Coordinates of C-alpha atoms in Angstrom, one line a residue:
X1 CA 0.0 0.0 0.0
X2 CA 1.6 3.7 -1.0
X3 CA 1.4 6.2 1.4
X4 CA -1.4 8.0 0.1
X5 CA -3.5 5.3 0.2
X6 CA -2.8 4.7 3.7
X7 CA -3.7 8.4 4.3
X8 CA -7.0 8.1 2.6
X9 CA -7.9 5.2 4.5
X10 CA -6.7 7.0 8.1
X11 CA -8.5 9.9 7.3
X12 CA -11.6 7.8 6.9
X13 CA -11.2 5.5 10.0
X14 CA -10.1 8.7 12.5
X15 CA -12.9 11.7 11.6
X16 CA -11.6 13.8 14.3
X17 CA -8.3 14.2 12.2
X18 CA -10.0 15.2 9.0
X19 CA -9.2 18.1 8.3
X20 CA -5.1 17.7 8.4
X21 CA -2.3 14.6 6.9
X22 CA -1.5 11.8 8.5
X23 CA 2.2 10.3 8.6
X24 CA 2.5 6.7 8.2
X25 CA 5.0 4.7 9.2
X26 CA 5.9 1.5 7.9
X27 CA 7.1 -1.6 9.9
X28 CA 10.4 -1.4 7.7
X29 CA 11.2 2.0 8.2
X30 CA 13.0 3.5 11.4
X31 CA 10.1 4.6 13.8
X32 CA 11.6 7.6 15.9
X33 CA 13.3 8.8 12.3
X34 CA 9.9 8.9 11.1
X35 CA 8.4 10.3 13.4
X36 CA 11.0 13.1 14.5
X37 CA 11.4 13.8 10.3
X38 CA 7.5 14.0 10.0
X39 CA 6.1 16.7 8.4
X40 CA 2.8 16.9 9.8
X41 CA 1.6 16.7 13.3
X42 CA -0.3 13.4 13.6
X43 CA 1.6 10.6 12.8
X44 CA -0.1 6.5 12.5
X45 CA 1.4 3.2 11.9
X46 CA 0.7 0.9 9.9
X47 CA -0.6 -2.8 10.3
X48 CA 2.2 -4.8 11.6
X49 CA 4.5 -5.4 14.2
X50 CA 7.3 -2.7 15.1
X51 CA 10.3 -4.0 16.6
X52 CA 11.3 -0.9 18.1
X53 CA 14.2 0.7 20.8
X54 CA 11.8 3.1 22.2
X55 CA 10.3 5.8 21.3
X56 CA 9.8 9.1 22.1
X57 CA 6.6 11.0 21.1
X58 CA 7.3 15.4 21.5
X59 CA 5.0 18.1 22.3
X60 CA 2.0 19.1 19.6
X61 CA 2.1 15.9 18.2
X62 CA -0.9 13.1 18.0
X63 CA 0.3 9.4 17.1
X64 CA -1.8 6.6 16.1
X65 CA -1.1 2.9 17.0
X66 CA -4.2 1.4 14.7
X67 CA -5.9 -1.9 14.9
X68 CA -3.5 -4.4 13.8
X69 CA -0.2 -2.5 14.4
X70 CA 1.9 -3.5 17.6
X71 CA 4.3 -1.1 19.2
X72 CA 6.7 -4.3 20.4
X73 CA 10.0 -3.5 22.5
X74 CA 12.3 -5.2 20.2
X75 CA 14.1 -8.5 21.7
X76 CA 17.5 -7.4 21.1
X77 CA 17.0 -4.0 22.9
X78 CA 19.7 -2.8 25.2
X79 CA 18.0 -1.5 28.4
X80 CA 19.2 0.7 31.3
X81 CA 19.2 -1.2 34.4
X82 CA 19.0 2.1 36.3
X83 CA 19.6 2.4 39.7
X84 CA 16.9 4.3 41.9
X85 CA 16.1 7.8 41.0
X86 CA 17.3 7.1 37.2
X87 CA 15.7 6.8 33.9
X88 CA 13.7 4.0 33.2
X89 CA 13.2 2.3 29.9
X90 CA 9.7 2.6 27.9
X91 CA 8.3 1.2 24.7
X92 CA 6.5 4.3 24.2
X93 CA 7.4 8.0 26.3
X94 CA 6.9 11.6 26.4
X95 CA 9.3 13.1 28.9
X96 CA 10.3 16.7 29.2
X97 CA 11.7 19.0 32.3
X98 CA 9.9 21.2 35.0
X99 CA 11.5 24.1 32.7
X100 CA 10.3 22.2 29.3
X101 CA 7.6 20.3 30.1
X102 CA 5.7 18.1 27.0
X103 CA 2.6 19.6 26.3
X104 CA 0.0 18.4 23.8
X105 CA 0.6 15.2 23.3
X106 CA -2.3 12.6 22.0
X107 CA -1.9 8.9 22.1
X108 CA -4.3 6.9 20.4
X109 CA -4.1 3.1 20.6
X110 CA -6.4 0.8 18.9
X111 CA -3.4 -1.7 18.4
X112 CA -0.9 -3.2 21.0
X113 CA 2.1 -1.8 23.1
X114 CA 3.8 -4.4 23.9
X115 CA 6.9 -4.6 27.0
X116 CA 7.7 -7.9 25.4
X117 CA 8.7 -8.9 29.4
X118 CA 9.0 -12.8 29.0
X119 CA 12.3 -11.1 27.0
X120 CA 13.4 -8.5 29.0
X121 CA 12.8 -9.4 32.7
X122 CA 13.0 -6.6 35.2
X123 CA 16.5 -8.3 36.5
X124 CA 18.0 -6.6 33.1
X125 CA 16.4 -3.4 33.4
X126 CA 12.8 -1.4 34.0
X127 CA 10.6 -1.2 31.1
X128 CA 7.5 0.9 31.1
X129 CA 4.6 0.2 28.6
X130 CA 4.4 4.4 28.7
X131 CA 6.5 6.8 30.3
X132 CA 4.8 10.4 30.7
X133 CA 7.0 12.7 32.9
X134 CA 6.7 16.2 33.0
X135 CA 3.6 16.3 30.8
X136 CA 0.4 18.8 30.7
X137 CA -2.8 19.0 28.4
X138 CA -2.3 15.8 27.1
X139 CA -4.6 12.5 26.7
X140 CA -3.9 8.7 25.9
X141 CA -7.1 7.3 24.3
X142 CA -8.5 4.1 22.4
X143 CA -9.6 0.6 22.7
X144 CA -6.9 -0.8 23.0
X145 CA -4.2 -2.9 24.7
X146 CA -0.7 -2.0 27.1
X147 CA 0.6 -5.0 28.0
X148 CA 3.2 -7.2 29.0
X149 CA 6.0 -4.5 30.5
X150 CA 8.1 -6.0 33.0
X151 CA 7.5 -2.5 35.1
X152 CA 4.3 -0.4 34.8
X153 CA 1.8 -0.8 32.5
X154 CA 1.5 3.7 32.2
X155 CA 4.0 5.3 34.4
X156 CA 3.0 8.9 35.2
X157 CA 5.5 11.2 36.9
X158 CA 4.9 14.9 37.2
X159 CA 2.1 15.7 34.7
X160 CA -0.9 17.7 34.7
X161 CA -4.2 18.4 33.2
X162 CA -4.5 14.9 31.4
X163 CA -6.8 12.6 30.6
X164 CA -6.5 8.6 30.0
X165 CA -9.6 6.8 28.8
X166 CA -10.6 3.3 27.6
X167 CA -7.8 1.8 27.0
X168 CA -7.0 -2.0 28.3
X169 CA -3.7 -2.6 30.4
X170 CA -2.8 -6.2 31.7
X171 CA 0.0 -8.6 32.1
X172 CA 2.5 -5.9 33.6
X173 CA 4.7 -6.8 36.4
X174 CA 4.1 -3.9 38.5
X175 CA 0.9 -1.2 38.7
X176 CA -1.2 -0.9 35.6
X177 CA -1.6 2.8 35.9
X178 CA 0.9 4.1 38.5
X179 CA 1.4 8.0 39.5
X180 CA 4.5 8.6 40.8
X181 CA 7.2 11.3 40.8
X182 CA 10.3 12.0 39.6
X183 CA 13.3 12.7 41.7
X184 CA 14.0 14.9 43.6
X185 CA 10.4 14.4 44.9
X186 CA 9.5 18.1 46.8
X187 CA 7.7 20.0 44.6
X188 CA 6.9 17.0 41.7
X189 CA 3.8 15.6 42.3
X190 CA 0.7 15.6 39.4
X191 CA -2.2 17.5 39.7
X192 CA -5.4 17.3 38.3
X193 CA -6.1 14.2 36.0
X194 CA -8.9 11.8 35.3
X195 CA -8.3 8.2 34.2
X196 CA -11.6 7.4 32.8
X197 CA -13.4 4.2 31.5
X198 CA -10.1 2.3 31.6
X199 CA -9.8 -2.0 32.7
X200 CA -6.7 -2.4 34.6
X201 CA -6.3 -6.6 34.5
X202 CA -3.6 -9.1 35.9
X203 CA -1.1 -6.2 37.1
X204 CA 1.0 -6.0 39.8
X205 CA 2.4 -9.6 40.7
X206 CA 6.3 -8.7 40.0
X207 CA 6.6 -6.6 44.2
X208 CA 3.0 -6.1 45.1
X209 CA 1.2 -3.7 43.0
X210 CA -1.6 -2.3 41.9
X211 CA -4.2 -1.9 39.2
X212 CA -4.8 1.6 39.3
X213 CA -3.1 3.6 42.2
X214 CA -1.9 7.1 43.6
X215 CA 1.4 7.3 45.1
X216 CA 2.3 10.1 47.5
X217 CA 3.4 12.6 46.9
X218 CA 0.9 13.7 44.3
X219 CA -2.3 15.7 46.3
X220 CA -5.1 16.2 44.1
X221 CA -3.4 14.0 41.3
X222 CA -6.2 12.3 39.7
X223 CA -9.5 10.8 39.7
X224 CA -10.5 7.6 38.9
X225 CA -14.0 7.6 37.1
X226 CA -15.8 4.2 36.1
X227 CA -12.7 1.9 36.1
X228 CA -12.8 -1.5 36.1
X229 CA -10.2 -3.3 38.2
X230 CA -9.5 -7.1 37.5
X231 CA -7.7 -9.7 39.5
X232 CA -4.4 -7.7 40.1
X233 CA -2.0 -8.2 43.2
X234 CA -4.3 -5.5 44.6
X235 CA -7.0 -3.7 42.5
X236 CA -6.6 0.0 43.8
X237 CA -4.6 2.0 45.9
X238 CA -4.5 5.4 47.0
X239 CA -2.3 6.4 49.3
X240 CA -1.9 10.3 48.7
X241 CA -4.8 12.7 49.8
X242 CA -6.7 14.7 47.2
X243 CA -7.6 11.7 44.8
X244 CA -10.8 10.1 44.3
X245 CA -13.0 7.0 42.9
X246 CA -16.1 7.4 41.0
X247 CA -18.1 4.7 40.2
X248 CA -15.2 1.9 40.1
X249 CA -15.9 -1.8 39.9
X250 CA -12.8 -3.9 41.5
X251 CA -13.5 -7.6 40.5
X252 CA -11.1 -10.5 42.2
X253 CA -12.1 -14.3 40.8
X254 CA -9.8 -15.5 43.7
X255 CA -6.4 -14.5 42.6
X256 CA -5.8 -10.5 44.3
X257 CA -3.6 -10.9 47.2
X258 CA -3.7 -7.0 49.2
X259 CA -7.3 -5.7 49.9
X260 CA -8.3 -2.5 48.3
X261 CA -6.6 0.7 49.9
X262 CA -8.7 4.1 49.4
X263 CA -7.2 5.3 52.5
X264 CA -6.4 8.5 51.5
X265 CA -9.1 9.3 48.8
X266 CA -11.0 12.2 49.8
X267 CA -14.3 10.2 47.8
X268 CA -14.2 6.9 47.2
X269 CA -17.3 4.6 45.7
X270 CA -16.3 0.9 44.2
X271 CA -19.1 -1.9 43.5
X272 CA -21.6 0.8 44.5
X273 CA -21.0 1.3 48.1
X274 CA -19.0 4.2 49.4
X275 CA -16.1 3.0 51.3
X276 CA -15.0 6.3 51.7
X277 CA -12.1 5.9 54.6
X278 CA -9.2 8.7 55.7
X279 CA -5.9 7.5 57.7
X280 CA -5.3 9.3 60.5
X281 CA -1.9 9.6 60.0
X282 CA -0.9 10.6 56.0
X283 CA 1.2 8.4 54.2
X284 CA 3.8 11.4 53.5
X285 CA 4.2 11.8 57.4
X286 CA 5.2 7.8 57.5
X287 CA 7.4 8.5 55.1
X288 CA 9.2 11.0 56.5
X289 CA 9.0 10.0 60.1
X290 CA 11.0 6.7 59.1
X291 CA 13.3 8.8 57.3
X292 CA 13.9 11.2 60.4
X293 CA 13.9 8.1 62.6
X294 CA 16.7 6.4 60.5
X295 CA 19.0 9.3 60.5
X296 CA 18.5 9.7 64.3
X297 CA 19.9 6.4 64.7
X298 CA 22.5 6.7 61.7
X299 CA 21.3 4.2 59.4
X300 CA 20.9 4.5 55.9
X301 CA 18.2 6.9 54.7
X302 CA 16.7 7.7 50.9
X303 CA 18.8 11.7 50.6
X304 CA 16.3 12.9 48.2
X305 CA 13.8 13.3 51.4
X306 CA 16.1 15.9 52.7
X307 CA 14.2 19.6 53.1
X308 CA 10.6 17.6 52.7
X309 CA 9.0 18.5 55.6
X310 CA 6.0 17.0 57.2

């Protein structure tokens, strides 16, 4: 199929992008070149399997995975086995700077993403199915599937104003959506999201982890609003205070290990019963308290909690 063709055919299948090209990418042609040399800003594959390094996706910029296309890490690629507080590896990312953050980014999958982790086990290095950090105004979208990273299924660090909807992740060693932050951690934590519509299945096993969760520090990071939670190590978490559940479903068939843990959800309604439930003590003053209690007795303490206060 020639490229125009394929753009015809896109234009057709994705309304909502009518009115400008489309970029295709073919599975023989180097992704990132493609995408980084495009010259319009929505860029698609094509059917197939990409084998790829991973790839980053800049600011203004929409990119397609379409039915039958598979964003696959590649089996021969080289991964960073970082040590805490470094960069961790991705099939797919978007990761600026507090002074450049990535803004504008749109991420629609109807295909696969695939972390390829029977491969690349976490002993040879982190792999994230998607990597957003330092991210605003900005939506992943589609039916459908993140799967199979040895790490999280969509690892979000530091953004803001974003949505996620209706996409399927499962299969991923650690939490299928996961908000964390990037270090140093004062001053890092994302505000104001909604993960809507979105099945979170069979995540989690690798440490302990969850389906969907919220990680301190992130107050206010996101909501959760008619998610669907199946069967992972533990279907939600939310440990920092601001975030909330609307209208969830968490579903075990006999095989989630840790309870649910809304404890720090200001709202909180799963199954249709508010189980709406505030810790006394906040999960940030744990954290710190251990930290202050470990350098009182001069044992060895994470640094990059120095200057957090409680």
């Amino acid at each position: 199929m020639n490229r125009l063709i394929a753009v015809v055919l896109l234009l057709v299948s994705y309304n909502g992008f009518a009115q400008e090209n489309i970029t295709v990418c073919y599975p023989h042609e180097d992704l990132q070149s493609c995408i980084d040399e495009a010259e319009t800003r929505t860029v698609s594959l094509s059917d197939g399997v990409y084998n790829v390094q991973g790839i980053r996706i800049g600011s203004n910029m929409t990119f397609i995975i379409p039915k039958h296309s598979i964003l696959k890490l590649d089996d021969h690629a080289k991964l960073n086995s970082s040590a805490f507080g470094g960069i961790a590896n991705y099939v797919l990312a978007s990761i600026g700077t507090k002074e450049s953050m990535i803004e504008n980014v749109h991420i629609i999958i109807d295909g696969e993403v695939d972390g390829n982790k029977s491969i690349h086990t976490y002993e040879k290095g982190g792999v994230e199915g998607i990597d957003w950090k330092w991210v605003t105004n900005s939506s992943i979208s589609g039916t459908g599937v993140i799967h199979s990273a040895n790490g999280d299924g969509i690892d979000i660090d530091a953004t803001f104003n974003s949505t996620i909807s209706n996409v399927t992740i499962r299969d991923n060693g650690d939490s299928g959506v996961h908000f964390g932050s990037p270090r140093p951690i004062a001053g890092a934590g994302s505000k104001n999201n909604v993960v809507i519509g979105v099945t979170s299945l069979n995540n989690g096993y690798r440490i302990g982890k969850s389906g969907f969760d919220l990680s301190w520090p992130n107050p206010d990071g996101v909501i959760y609003v008619n998610c669907t939670a199946i069967d992972n190590y533990r279907n939600f978490f939310i440990e920092a205070f601001g975030g909330a559940i609307y209208n969830a479903k968490s579903i075990s068939s006999g095989k989630v290990v840790g309870e649910d843990d809304i404890s720090g959800a200001d709202y909180a309604v799963i199954n249709g019963e508010n189980v709406t439930s505030k810790r006394l003590i906040s999960i940030k003053s744990q954290i710190l308290m251990k930290r202050d209690i470990k350098k009182l007795l001069g044992m060895d303490y994470h640094e990059h909690l120095n200057g957090i206060k409680y």
